[in-house]
Short mmCIF file of C-alpha atoms in Angstrom, two decimals:
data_model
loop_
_atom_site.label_atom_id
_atom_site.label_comp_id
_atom_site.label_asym_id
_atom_site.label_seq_id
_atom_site.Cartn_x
_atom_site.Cartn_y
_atom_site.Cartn_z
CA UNK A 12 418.40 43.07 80.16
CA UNK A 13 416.67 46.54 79.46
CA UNK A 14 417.10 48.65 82.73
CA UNK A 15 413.70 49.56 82.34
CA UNK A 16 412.28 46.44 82.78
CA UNK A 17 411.92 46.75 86.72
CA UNK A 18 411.01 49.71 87.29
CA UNK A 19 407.98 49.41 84.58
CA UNK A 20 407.00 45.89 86.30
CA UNK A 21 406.92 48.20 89.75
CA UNK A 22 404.85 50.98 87.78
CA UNK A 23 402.46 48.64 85.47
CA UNK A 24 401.80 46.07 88.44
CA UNK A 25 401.17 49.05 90.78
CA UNK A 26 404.01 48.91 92.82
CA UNK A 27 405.11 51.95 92.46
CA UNK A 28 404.84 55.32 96.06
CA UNK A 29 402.48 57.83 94.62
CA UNK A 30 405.15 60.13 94.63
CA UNK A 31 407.17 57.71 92.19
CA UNK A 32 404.10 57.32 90.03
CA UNK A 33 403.73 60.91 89.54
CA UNK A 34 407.36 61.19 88.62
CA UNK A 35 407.30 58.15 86.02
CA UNK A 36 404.72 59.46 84.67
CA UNK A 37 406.20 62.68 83.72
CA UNK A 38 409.37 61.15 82.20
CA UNK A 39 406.89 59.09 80.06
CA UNK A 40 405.85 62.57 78.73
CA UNK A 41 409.18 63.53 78.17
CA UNK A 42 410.44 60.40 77.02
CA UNK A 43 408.58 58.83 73.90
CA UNK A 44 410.80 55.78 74.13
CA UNK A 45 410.14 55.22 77.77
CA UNK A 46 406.49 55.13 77.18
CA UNK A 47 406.80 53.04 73.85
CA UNK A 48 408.48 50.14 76.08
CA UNK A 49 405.50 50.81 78.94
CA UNK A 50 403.26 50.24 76.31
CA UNK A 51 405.14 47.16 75.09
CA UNK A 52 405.54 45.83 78.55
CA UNK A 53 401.99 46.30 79.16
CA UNK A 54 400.46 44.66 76.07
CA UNK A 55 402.87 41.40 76.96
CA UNK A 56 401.70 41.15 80.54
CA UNK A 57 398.00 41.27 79.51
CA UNK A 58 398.65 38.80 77.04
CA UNK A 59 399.97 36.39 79.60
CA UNK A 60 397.17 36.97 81.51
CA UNK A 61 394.80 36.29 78.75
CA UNK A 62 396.70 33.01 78.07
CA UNK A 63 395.97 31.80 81.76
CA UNK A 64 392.25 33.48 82.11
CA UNK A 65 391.78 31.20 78.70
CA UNK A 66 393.21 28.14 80.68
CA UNK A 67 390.67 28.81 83.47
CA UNK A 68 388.07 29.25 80.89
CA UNK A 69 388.70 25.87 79.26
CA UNK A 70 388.84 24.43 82.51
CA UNK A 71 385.25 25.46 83.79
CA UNK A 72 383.85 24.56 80.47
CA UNK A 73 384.71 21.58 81.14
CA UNK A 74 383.68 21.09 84.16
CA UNK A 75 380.08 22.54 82.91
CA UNK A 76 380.13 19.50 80.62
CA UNK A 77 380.92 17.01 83.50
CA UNK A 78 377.78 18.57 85.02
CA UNK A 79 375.47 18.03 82.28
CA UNK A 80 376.94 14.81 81.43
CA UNK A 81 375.87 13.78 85.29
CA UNK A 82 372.70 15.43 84.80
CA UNK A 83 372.01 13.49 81.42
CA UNK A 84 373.12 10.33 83.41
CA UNK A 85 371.49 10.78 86.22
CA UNK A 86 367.63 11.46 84.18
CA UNK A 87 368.01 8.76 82.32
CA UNK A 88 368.54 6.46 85.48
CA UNK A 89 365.42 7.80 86.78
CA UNK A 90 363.38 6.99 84.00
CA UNK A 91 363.95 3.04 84.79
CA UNK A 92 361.64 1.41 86.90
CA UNK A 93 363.26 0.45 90.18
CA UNK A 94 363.16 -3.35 89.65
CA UNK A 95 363.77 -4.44 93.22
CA UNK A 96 360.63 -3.41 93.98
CA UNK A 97 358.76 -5.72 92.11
CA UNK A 98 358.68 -9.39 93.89
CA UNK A 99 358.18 -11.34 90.45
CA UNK A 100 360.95 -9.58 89.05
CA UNK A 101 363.57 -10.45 92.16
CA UNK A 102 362.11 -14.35 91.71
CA UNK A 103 362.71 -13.83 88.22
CA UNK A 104 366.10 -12.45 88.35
CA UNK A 105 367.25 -14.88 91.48
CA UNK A 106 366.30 -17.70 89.03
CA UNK A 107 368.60 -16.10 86.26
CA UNK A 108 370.88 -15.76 88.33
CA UNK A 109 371.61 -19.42 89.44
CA UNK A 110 371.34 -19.91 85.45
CA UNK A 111 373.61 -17.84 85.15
CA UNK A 112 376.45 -18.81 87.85
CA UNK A 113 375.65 -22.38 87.11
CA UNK A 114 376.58 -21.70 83.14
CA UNK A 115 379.40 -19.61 84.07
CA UNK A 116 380.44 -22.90 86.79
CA UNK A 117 380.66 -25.38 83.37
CA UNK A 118 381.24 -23.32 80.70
CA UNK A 119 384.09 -20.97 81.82
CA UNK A 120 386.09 -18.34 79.77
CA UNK A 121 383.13 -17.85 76.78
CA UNK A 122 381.04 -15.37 76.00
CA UNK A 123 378.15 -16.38 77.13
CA UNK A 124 374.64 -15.16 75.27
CA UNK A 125 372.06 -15.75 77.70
CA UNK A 126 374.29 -14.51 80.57
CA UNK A 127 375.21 -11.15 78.58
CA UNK A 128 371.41 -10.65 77.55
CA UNK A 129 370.18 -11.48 81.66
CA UNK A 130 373.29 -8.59 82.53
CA UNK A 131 372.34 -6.23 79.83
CA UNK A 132 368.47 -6.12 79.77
CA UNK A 133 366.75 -3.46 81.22
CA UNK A 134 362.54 -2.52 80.93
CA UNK A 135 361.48 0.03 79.20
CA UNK A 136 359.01 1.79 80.98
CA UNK A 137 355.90 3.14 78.64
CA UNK A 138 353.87 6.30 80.30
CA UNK A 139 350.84 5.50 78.02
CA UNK A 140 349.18 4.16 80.91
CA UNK A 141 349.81 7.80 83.35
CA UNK A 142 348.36 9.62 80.17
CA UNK A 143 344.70 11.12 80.65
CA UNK A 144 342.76 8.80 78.75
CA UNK A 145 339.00 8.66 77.49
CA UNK A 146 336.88 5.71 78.20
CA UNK A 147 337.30 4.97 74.69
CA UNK A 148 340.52 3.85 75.11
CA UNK A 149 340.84 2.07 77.74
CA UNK A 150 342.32 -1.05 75.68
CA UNK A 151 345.08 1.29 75.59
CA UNK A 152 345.46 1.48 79.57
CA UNK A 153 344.69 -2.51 79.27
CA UNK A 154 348.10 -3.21 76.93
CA UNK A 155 350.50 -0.67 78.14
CA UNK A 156 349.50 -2.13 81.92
CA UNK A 157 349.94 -5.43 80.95
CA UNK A 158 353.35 -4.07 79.49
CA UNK A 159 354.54 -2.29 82.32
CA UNK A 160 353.52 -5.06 84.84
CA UNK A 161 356.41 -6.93 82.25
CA UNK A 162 353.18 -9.60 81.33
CA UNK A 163 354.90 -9.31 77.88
CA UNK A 164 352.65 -12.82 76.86
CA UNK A 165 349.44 -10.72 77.79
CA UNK A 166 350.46 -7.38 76.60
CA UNK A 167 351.65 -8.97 72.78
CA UNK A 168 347.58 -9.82 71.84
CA UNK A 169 346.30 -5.97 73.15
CA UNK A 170 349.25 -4.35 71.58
CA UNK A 171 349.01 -6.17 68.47
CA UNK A 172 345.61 -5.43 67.80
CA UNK A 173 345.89 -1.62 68.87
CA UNK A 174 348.35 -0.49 65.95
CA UNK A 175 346.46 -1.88 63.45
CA UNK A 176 343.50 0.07 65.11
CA UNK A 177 344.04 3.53 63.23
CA UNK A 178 340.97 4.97 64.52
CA UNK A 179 341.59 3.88 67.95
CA UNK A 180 344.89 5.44 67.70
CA UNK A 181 343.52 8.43 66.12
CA UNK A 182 341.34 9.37 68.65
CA UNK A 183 343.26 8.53 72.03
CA UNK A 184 346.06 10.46 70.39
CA UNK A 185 348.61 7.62 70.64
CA UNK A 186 351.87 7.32 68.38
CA UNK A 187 351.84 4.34 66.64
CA UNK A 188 355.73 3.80 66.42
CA UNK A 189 355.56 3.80 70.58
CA UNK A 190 352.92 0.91 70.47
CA UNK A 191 355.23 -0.82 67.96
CA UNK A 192 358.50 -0.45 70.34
CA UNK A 193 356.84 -1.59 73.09
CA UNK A 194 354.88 -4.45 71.27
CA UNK A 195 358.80 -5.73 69.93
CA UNK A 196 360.23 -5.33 73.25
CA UNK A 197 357.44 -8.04 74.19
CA UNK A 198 358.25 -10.21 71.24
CA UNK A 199 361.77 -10.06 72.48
CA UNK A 200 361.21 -10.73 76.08
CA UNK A 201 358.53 -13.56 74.55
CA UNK A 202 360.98 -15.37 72.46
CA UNK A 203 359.55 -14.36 69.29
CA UNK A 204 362.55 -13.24 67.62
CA UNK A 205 361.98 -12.67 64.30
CA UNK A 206 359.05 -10.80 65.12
CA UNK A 207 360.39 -8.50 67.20
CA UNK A 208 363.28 -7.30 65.21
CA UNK A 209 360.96 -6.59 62.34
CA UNK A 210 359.55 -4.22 64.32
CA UNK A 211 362.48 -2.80 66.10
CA UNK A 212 364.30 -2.46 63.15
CA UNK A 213 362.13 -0.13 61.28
CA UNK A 214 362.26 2.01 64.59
CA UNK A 215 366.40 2.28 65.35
CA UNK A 216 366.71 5.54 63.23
CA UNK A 217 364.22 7.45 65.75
CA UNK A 218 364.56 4.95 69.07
CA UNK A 219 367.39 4.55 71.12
CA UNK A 220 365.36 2.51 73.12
CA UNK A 221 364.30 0.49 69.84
CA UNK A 222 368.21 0.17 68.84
CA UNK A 223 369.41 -1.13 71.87
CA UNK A 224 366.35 -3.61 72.06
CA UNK A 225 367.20 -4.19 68.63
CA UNK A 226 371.18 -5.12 69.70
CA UNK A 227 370.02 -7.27 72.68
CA UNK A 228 368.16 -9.59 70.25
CA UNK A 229 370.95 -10.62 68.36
CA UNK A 230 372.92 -11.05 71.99
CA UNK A 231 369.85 -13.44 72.93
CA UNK A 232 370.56 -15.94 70.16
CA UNK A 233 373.89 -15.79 70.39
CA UNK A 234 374.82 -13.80 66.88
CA UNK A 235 377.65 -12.29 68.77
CA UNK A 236 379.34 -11.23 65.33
CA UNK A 237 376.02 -9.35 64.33
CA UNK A 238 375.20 -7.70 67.59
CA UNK A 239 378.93 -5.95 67.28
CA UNK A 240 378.52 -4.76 63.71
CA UNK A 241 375.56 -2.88 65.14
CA UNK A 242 377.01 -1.79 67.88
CA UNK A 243 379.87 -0.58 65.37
CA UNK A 244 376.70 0.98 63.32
CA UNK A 245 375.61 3.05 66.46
CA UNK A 246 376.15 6.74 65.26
CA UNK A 247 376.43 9.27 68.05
CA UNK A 248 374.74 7.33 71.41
CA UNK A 249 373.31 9.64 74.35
CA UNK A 250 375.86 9.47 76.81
CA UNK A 251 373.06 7.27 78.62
CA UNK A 252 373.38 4.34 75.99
CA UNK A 253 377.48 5.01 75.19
CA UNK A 254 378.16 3.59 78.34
CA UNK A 255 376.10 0.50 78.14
CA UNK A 256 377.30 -0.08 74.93
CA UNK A 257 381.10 -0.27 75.95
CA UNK A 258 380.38 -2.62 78.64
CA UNK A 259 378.05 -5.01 76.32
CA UNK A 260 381.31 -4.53 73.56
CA UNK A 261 383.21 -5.40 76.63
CA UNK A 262 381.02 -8.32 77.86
CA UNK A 263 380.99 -9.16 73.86
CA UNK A 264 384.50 -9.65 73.34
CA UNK G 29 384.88 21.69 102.02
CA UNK G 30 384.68 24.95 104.55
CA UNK G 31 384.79 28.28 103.29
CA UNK G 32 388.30 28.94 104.77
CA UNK G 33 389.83 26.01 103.58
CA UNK G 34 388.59 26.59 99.87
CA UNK G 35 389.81 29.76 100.01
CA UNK G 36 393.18 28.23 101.18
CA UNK G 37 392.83 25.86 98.11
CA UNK G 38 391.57 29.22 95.48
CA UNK G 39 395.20 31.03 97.16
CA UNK G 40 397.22 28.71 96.58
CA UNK G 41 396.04 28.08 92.80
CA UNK G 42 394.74 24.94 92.55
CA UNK G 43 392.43 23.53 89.74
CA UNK G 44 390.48 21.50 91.82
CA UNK G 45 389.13 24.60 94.20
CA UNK G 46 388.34 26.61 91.06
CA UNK G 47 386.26 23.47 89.96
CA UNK G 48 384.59 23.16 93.69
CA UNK G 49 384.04 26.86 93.96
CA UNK G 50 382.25 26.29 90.17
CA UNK G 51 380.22 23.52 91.48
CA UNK G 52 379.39 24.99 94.61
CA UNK G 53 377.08 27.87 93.69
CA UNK G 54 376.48 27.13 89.80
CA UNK G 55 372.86 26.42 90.40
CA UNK G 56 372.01 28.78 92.84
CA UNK G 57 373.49 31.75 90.60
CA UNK G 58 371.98 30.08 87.28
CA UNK G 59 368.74 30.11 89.20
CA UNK G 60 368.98 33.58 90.55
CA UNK G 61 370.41 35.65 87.36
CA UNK G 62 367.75 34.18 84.77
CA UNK G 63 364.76 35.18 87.30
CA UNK G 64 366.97 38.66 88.29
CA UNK G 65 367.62 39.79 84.33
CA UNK G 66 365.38 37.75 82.61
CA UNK G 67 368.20 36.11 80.50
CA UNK G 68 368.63 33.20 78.64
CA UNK G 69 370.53 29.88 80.41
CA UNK G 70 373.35 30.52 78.09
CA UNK G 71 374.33 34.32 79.08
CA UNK G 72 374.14 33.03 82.65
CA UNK G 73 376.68 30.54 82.22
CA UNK G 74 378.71 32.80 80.31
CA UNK G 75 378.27 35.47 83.17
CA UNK G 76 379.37 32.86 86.03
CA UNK G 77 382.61 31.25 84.61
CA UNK G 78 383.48 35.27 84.14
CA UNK G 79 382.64 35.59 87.77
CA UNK G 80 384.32 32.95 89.09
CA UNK G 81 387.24 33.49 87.00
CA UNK G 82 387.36 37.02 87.80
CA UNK G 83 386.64 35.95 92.02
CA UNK G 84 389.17 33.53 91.49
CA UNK G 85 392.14 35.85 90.30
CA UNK G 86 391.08 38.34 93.09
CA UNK G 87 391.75 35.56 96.09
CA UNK G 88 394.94 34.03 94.52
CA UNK G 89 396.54 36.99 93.68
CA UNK G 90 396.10 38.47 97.32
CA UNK G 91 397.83 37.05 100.37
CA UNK G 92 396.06 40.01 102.46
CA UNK G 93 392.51 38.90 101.00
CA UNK G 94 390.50 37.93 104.36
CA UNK G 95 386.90 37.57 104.19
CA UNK G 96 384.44 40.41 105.95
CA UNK G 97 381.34 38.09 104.88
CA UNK G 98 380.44 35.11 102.90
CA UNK G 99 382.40 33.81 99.71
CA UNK G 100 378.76 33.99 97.98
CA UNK G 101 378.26 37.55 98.56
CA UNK G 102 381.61 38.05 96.69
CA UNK G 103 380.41 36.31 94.17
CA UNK G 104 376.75 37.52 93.98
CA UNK G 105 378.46 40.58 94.17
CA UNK G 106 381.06 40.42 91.29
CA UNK G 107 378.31 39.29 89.42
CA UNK G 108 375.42 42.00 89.98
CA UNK G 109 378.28 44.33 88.52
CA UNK G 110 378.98 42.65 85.06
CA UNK G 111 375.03 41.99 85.16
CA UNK G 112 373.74 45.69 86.07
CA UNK G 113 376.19 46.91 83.89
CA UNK G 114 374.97 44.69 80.92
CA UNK G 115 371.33 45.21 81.72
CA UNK G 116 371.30 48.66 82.73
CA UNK G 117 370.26 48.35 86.40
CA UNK G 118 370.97 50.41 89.34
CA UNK G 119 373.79 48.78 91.58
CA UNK G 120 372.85 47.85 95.39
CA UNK G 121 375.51 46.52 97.29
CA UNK G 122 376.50 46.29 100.90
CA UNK G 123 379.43 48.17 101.92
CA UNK G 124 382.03 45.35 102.55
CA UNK G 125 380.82 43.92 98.96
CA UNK G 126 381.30 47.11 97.26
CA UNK G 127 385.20 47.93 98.72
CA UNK G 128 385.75 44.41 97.44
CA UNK G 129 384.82 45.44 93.68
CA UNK G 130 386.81 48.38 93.95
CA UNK G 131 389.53 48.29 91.68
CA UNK G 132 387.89 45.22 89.81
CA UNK G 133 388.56 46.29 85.90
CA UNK G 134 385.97 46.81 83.75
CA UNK G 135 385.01 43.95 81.07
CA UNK G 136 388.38 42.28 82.34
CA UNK G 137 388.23 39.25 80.51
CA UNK G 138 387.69 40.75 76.69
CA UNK G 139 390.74 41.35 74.67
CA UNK G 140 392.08 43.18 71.65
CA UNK G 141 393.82 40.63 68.91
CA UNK G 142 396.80 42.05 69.43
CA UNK G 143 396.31 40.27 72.65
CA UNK G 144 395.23 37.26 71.65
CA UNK G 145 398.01 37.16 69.11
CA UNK G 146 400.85 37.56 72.22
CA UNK G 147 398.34 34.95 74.48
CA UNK G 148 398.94 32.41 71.36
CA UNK G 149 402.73 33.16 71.70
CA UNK G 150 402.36 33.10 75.70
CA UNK G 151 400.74 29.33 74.96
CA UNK G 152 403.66 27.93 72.92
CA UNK G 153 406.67 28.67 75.58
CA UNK G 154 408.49 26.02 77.25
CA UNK G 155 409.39 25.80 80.98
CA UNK G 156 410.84 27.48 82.80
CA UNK G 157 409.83 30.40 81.04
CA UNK G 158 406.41 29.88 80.26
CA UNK G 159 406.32 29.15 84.76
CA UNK G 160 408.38 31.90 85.72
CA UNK G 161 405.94 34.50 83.86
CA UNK G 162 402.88 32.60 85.10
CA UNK G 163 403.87 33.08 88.65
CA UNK G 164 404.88 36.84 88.16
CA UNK G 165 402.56 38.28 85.80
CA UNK G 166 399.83 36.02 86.43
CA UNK G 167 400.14 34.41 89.89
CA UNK G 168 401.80 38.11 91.14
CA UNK G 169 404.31 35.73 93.09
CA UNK G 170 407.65 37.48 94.82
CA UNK G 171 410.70 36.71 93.89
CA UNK G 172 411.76 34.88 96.94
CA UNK G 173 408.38 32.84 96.58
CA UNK G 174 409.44 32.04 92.64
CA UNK G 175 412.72 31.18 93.81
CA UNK G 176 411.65 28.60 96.50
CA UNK G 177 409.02 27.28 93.87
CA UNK G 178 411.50 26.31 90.95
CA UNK G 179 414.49 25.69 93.26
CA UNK G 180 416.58 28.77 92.15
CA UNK G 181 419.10 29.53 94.73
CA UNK G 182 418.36 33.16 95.26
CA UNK G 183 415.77 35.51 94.09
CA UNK G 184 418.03 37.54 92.10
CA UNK G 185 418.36 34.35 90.14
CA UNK G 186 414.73 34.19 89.52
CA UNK G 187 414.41 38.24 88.58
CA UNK G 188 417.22 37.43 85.62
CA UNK G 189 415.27 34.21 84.71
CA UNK G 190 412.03 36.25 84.97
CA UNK G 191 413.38 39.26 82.57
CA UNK G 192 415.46 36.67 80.32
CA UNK G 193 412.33 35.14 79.87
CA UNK G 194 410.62 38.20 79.06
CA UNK G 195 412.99 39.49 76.56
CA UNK G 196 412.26 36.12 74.50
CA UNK G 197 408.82 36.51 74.27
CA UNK G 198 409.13 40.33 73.29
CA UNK G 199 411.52 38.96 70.54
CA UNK G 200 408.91 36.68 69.52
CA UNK G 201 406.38 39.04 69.65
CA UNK G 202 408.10 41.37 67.77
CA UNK G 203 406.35 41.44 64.50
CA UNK G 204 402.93 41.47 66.84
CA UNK G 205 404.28 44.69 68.93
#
C-alpha cells in the first residue's frame, strides 16, 4: 500500500482541517511526486464516478423509453372505439361468445379459427366522417357512417362506388388508399374474402391497420400456416401492434 | 410515495427511487424548461436526467442532507443553474435553494477521455473490488458502514480491501495514467 493513499483520499474527498489543507498543499509544491500521485488519485476517483453517473444515465434512459412506450400504448388504445358502448355490438359479441365457449366445449385443445379471429378483431375507427365536409360530399359522410356504425353490408356499396369516383375524391380532399382500407375491412367483416385481401394487400407496406386486417383474414378461414408466415413477414411493428401480434402467434400455435 | 420516504429510498441508493423521483416531475420540468428557454424536447430531456442525476448524488452522498423546502425546488433549482448557465440568463433563486447549489461542480457530468478510458476500466472489475470503490468513491460510505455492508470483520479490513483494490485498478490503468 502507498502511504499516501489516505491521506490524499482525506485531501481529494475534502476531508482534510483547513489548517491540514494548507499544509498539503505546500508539500505538493515542494514535492513533484506527491502531487503526481494526487493527480493520479484524482483522475481514478473521477473515473469511478463517471462509471456509476453512466450507470444512472443508462438507467433513466431507460426508464424515458418505458414512458414513451406507455405513452405510444396508451394513444393507440384511445384511438379504438369503446365497444361496450354500442348495444348491437355487446348482442353481437354475447352471441360470439356462446359460439365460441360452445366450440371450445366440443372441440378442445385446437386452434380454433373463428374463436382466434372473434378474440383478435378489433374496429378500425375512420375520422372521415368528423372531417369538415362540403355538401358535395356528403356520400362521403353517408359510407364512412355506415362504416363506423360497423353496417359493413351498407357501407361496401357507398365505399365501393366512392374510390372509383376520382373527382369526388378530388374535390372533398379524401385519400383514396383510406377509402380502400376501410372498404376491405368491410369485405372482411362481410365474408368476402378474396375481395378484401386484394385490397388490403396492396395497402400493408403503408397500413398497419391494413396488415393486421390483412393477417386476420387468413385467421378467419383457418390458413393458420399463412397467417404466421405473415406474421413472420411483419418488419418492425409499432409497439401498439407487437403486442397483439405475440398473443395472436401465441393463440396461433 | 411521500417526500420523506423517497428521500429515504434516493439515501439509501436505490434504483427504484431514482426511477420514481424521474417519473415524478418529468413532465412538469419538460413542460416548464421548453416554455422557460425556448428549447427543443430533446435538450430538456438531456437537461433533466443531468438534474436528477446530479440531485440524486447530492441526497445519497449526504447523511446530514435534510430538506428546508420542497424536493421540486431542489430540482427546479439544480436545473435553472445548468439552464441559465447554458442560455445566458440571470440566476433567481431563493436563499435555501441557492446554499443547496453551493458547492455543486460546474458541468459535473462531462468528462475528459482520459476519464472515460479509466470509467471503461472501472466497468470491467469484479467484486469485491469493483463494490468496495463504489461505496467509497462513489457512495462516500465509511469504513465501518463498508464493513457492515460486505461482512468484513472490522473496518480496517475494509480500508486494506479498499486501497488493495485501488492499487489494481491504478496498475491497470497504468498505460492510461
Amino acid at each position: 500500500m502507498d502511504p499516501n493513499t489516505e491521506q490524499i483520499d482525506a485531501y481529494l474527498k475534502g476531508n482534510m482541517s483547513p489548517e491540514e489543507r494548507t499544509a498539503f498543499e505546500q508539500e505538493m509544491h515542494r514535492n513533484e511526486a506527491l502531487a503526481a500521485l494526487v493527480n493520479e488519485q484524482r483522475l481514478l476517483m473521477e473515473g469511478i464516478k463517471y462509471h456509476h453517473r453512466n450507470r444512472l444515465v443508462d438507467i433513466l434512459k431507460e426508464e424515458e423509453q418505458l414512458i414513451v412506450q406507455e405513452e405510444n400504448e396508451k394513444e393507440s388504445k384511445s384511438k379504438i372505439v369503446p365497444l361496450w358502448q354500442r348495444p348491437l355490438v355487446i348482442a353481437i359479441a354475447a352471441s360470439v361468445l356462446v359460439l365460441v365457449l360452445i366450440r371450445l366445449i366440443f372441440s378442445p385443445g385446437t386452434v380454433n379459427p373463428e374463436k382466434v379471429y372473434a378474440q383478435f378483431a378489433e374496429h378500425y375507427t375512420s375520422d372521415l366522417v368528423q372531417r369538415d365536409i362540403q355538401m358535395d360530399c356528403m356520400q362521403v359522410q353517408e359510407a364512412a357512417l355506415a362504416y363506423n356504425q360497423q353496417k359493413y353490408g351498407e357501407a361496401i356499396g357507398p365505399l365501393d362506388v366512392l374510390r372509383k369516383n376520382s373527382e369526388v375524391m378530388e374535390t372533398c380532399k379524401i385519400d383514396r388508399k383510406e377509402v380502400e382500407l376501410l372498404l376491405g375491412i368491410s369485405l372482411l367483416n362481410t365474408n368476402e374474402i378474396e375481395q378484401s385481401r386484394d385490397l388490403l394487400r396492396q395497402l400493408v407496406e403503408e397500413s398497419e391497420t391494413a396488415r393486421w386486417n390483412y393477417i386476420l383474414s387468413f385467421v378467419k378461414t383457418g390458413e393458420i400456416e399463412t397467417a404466421l408466415k405473415e406474421i413472420g413477414n411483419w418488419e418492425n411493428p409499432s409497439n401498439y401492434y407487437l403486442k397483439r401480434l405475440d398473443g395472436l402467434k401465441k393463440a396461433l400455435n | 410515495m411521500k417526500q420523506d420516504t423517497l428521500i429515504e429510498a434516493l439515501r439509501s441508493g436505490s434504483e427504484d427511487a431514482i426511477r420514481q423521483l424521474y417519473r415524478l416531475y418529468r413532465k412538469e420540468f419538460l413542460h416548464w424548461a421548453i416554455r422557460t428557454y425556448n428549447c427543443r424536447e430533446e435538450e430538456a430531456l438531456d437537461a433533466f436526467q443531468e438534474t436528477v442525476i446530479i440531485l440524486y448524488e447530492k441526497i445519497q452522498g449526504n447523511e446530514e442532507f435534510q430538506l428546508q423546502s420542497q424536493l421540486k425546488t431542489y430540482l427546479f433549482g439544480v436545473a435553472k443553474k445548468r439552464l441559465n448557465k447554458q442560455y445566458s440568463k440571470e440566476l433567481v433563486l431563493e436563499e435555501s435553494t441557492a446554499q443547496f447549489l453551493v458547492g455543486l461542480e460546474e458541468d459535473k457530468l462531462e468528462a475528459s477521455d482520459q476519464v472515460q478510458q479509466l470509467a471503461n476500466l472501472v466497468a470491467k472489475m469484479k467484486p469485491p473490488c469493483d463494490q468496495v470503490l463504489f461505496l467509497y468513491y462513489y457512495r462516500s460510505f465509511t469504513m465501518e458502514s463498508i464493513a457492515n455492508d460486505l461482512g468484513y470483520s472490522s473496518p480496517d479490513v475494509a480500508k486494506t480491501q479498499k486501497n488493495r483494490c485501488l492499487k489494481k485498478l491504478r496498475t491497470s490503468a497504468k498505460e492510461i495514467l
